[in-house]
Each structure stands twice: as structure tokens, then as C-alpha cells.
Tab-separated table of C-alpha atoms in Angstrom:
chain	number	residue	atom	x	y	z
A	69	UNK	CA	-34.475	-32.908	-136.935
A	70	UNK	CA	-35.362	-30.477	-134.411
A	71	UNK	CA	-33.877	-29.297	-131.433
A	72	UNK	CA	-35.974	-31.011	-129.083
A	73	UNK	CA	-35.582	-34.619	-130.387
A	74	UNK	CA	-31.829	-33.782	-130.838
A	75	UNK	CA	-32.097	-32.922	-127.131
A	76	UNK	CA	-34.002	-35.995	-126.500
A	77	UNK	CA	-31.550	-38.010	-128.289
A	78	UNK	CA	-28.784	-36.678	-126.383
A	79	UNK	CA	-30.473	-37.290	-123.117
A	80	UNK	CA	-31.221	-40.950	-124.024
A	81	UNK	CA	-27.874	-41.304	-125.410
A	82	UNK	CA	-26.650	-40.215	-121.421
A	83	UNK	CA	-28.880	-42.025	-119.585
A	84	UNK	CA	-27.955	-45.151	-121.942
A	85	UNK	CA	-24.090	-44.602	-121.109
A	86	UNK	CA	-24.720	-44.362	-117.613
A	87	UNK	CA	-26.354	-47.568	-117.486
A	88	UNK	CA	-23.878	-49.003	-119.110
A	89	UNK	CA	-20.783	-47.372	-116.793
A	90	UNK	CA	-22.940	-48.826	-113.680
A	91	UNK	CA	-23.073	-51.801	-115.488
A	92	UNK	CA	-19.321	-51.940	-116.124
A	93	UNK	CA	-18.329	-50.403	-112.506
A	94	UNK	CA	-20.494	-53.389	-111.237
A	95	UNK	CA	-18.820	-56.101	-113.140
A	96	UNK	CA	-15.559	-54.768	-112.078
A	97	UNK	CA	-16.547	-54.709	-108.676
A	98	UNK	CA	-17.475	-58.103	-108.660
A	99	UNK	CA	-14.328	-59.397	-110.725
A	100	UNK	CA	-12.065	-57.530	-108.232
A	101	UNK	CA	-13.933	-59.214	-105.268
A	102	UNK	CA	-13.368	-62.300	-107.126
A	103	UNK	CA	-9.847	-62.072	-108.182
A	104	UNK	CA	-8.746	-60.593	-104.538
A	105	UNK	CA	-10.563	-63.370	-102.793
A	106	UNK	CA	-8.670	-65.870	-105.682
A	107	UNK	CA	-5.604	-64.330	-103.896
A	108	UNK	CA	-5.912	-64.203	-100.159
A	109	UNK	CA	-6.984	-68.163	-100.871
A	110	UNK	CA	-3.485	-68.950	-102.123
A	111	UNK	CA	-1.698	-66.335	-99.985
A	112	UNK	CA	-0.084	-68.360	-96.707
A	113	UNK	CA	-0.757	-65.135	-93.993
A	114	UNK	CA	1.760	-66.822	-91.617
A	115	UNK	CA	4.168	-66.420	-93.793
A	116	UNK	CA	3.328	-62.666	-94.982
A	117	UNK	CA	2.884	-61.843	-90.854
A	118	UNK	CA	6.398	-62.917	-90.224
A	119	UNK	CA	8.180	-60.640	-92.559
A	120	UNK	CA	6.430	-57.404	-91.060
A	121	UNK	CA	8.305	-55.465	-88.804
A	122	UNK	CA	6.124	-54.821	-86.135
A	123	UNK	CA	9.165	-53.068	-84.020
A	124	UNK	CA	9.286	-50.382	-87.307
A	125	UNK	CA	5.246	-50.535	-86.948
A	126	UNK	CA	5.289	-49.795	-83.666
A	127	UNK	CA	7.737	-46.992	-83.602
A	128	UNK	CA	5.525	-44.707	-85.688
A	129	UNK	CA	2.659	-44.942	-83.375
A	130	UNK	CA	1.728	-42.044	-81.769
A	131	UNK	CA	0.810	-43.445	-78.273
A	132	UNK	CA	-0.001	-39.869	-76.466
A	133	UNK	CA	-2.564	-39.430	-79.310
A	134	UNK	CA	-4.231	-42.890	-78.896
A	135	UNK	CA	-4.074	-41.925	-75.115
A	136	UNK	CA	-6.162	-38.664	-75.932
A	137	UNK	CA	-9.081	-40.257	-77.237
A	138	UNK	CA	-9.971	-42.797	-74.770
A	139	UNK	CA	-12.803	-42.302	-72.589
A	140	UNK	CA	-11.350	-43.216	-69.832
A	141	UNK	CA	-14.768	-43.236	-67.959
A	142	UNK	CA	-16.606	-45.569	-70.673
A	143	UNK	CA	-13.913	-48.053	-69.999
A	144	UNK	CA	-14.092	-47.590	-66.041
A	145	UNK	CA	-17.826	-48.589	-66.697
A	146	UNK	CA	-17.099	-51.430	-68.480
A	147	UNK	CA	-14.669	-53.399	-65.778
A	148	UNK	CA	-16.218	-55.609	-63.559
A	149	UNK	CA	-14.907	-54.300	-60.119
A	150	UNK	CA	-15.883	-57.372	-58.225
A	151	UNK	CA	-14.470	-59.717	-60.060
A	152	UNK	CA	-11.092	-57.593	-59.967
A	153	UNK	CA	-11.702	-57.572	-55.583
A	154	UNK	CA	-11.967	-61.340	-56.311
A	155	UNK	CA	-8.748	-62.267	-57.772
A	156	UNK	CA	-6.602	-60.050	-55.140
A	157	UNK	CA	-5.359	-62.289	-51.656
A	158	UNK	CA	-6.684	-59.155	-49.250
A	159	UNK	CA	-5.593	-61.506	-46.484
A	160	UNK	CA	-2.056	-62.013	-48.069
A	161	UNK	CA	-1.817	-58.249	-48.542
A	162	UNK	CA	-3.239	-57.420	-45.439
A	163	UNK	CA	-0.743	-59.444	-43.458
A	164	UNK	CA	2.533	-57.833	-45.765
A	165	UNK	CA	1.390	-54.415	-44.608
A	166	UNK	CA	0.560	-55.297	-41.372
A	167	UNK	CA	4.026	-57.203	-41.817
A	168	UNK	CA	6.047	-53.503	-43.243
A	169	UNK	CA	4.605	-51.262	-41.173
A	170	UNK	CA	5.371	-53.443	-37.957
A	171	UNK	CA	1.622	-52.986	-36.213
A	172	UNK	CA	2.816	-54.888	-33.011
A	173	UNK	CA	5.656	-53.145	-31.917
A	174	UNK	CA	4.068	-49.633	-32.488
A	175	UNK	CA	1.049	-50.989	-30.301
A	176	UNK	CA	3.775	-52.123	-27.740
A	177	UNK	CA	5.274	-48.875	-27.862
A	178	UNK	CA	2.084	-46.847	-27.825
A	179	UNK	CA	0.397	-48.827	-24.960
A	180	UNK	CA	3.552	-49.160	-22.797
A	181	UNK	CA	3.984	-45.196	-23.026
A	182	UNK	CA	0.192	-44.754	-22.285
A	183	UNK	CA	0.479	-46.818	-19.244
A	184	UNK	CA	3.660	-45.149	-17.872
A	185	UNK	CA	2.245	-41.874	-18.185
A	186	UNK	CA	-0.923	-43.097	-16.740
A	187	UNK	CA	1.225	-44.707	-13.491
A	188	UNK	CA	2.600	-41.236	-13.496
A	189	UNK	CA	-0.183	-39.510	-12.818
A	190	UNK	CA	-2.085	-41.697	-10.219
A	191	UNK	CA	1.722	-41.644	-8.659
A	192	UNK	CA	2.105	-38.019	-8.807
A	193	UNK	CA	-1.756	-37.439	-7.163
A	194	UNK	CA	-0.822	-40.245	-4.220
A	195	UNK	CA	2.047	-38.134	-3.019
A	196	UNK	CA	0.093	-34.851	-2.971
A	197	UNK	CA	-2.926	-36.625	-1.470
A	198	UNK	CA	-0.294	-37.670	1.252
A	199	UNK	CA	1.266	-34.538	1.380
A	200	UNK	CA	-2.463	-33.228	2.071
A	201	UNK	CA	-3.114	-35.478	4.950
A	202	UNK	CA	0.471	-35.057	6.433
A	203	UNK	CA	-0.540	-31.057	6.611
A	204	UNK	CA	-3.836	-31.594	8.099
A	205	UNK	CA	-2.376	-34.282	10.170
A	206	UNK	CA	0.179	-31.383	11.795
A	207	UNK	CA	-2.518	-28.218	11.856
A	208	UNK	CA	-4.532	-30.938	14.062
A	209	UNK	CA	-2.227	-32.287	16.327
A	210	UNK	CA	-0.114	-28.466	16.465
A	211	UNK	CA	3.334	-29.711	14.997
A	212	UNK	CA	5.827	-27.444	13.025
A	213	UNK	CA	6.383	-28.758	9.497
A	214	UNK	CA	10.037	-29.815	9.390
A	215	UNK	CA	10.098	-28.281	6.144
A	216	UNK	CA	8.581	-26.171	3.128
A	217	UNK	CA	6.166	-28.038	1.174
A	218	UNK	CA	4.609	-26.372	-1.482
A	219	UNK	CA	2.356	-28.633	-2.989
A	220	UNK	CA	3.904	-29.276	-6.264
A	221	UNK	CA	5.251	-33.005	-6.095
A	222	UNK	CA	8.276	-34.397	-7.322
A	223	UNK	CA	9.945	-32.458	-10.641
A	224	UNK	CA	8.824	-34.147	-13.772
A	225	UNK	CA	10.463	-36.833	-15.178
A	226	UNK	CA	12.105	-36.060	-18.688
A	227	UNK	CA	11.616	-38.015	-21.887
A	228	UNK	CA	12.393	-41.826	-22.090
């Protein structure tokens, strides 16, 4: 023989063993699929589910790792916002704010303060409007003023 159909040979002899491993690697492929379908059928998964312990499970997780790799944006865009606006009472919610924070009594408080300041003022120019007139009136008709008046009104009233 000669080197070249000894290398031929050899060649052939490969390519034949390779068909033959895909041929074997196939058939145990499908035998496995068989046999491991032959076994979930007869396996009762309640049963193997109840003796896991999910605590143990759960204690290896690595939650701040999970955390890192969601997109929190991709699942912003995913929730439908209205429908979340439609299952919340904005009425009932409005009224327990309006209910904490006590809106009528600060509007009381506000407004009555407002208005006594405001009767305050007008007050405060009446008197030095009369005061006015009362020094006119005595320039005109030539009396002495019985006393000093500067001007200035009544001292201010302190807080309430």
C-alpha cells in the first residue's frame, strides 16, 4: 500500500467513526429524553415541592444583586399608570388629608387674623382722618389745641 491510500483509509476510517459517535450521541439523546420524561410521568411534584426548603432557598439569595440588574425604567414603562389612578379612592384620601391637616380651622384662623388686621387699619386711618379735620377745624375757627397731637394714632396693639 502506499501512503496516500493508507491516508485515505485513515480518513475514511474517521469520518466513519464520527458518524457513528453522532449516531450514538443521538440515540442517547433521545433515550435520555425518553427515560427522563418516563420519570417526571411517575414523579408526584406536589409531593417533591413540599419537602424543599424554600426558607434555606431563600436565604442564599442575593437580593441587592437581583436589585442591581433591574431596569428600573423598562419596568416603569411597562405599568399601566391609569389603571393604578383608577383603583386609588382620591376622594377618600383627599378628605383624610384634608381631615389631618385640619384645612378649616387654619382657614378660620387665617381669615379671622386677616380681617382683624384689616379692621385695624381702616380703624387706625378713621382716627387720623378725624384727628385731621379736628386740626383744620381749630386753625379755622382760631382755637388752641388742648393738647399735643402728633399725628401718629393710638400705639399698636401687640400680638393676639
Amino acid at each position: 500500500m502506499t501512503s496516500v491510500s493508507v491516508g485515505g483509509l485513515v480518513a475514511c476510517a474517521v469520518r466513519r467513526a464520527r458518524g457513528a459517535l453522532d449516531t450514538v450521541t443521538g440515540a442517547a439523546d433521545a433515550l435520555t429524553r425518553v427515560l427522563i420524561g418516563a420519570v417526571l410521568d411517575r414523579i408526584d411534584l406536589d409531593a417533591l415541592v413540599s419537602r424543599v426548603d424554600a426558607e434555606r432557598i431563600a436565604e442564599r439569595i442575593d437580593v441587592n444583586r437581583i436589585a442591581e440588574r433591574v431596569d428600573v425604567n423598562r419596568v416603569a414603562d411597562r405599568v399601566d399608570v391609569d389603571a393604578v389612578i383608577a383603583r386609588i379612592d382620591l376622594v377618600g384620601l383627599t378628605r383624610d388629608v384634608l381631615n389631618e391637616i385640619d384645612l378649616g380651622r387654619i382657614v378660620r384662623d387665617t381669615g379671622g387674623g386677616m380681617t382683624a388686621d384689616t379692621v385695624d387699619g381702616i380703624r387706625l386711618l378713621g382716627q387720623r382722618g378725624d384727628r385731621s379735620v379736628n386740626r383744620f377745624a381749630d386753625r379755622l375757627l382760631r382755637r388752641a389745641a388742648a393738647a399735643q397731637d402728633d399725628g401718629a394714632g393710638p400705639p399698636e396693639r401687640g400680638p393676639r
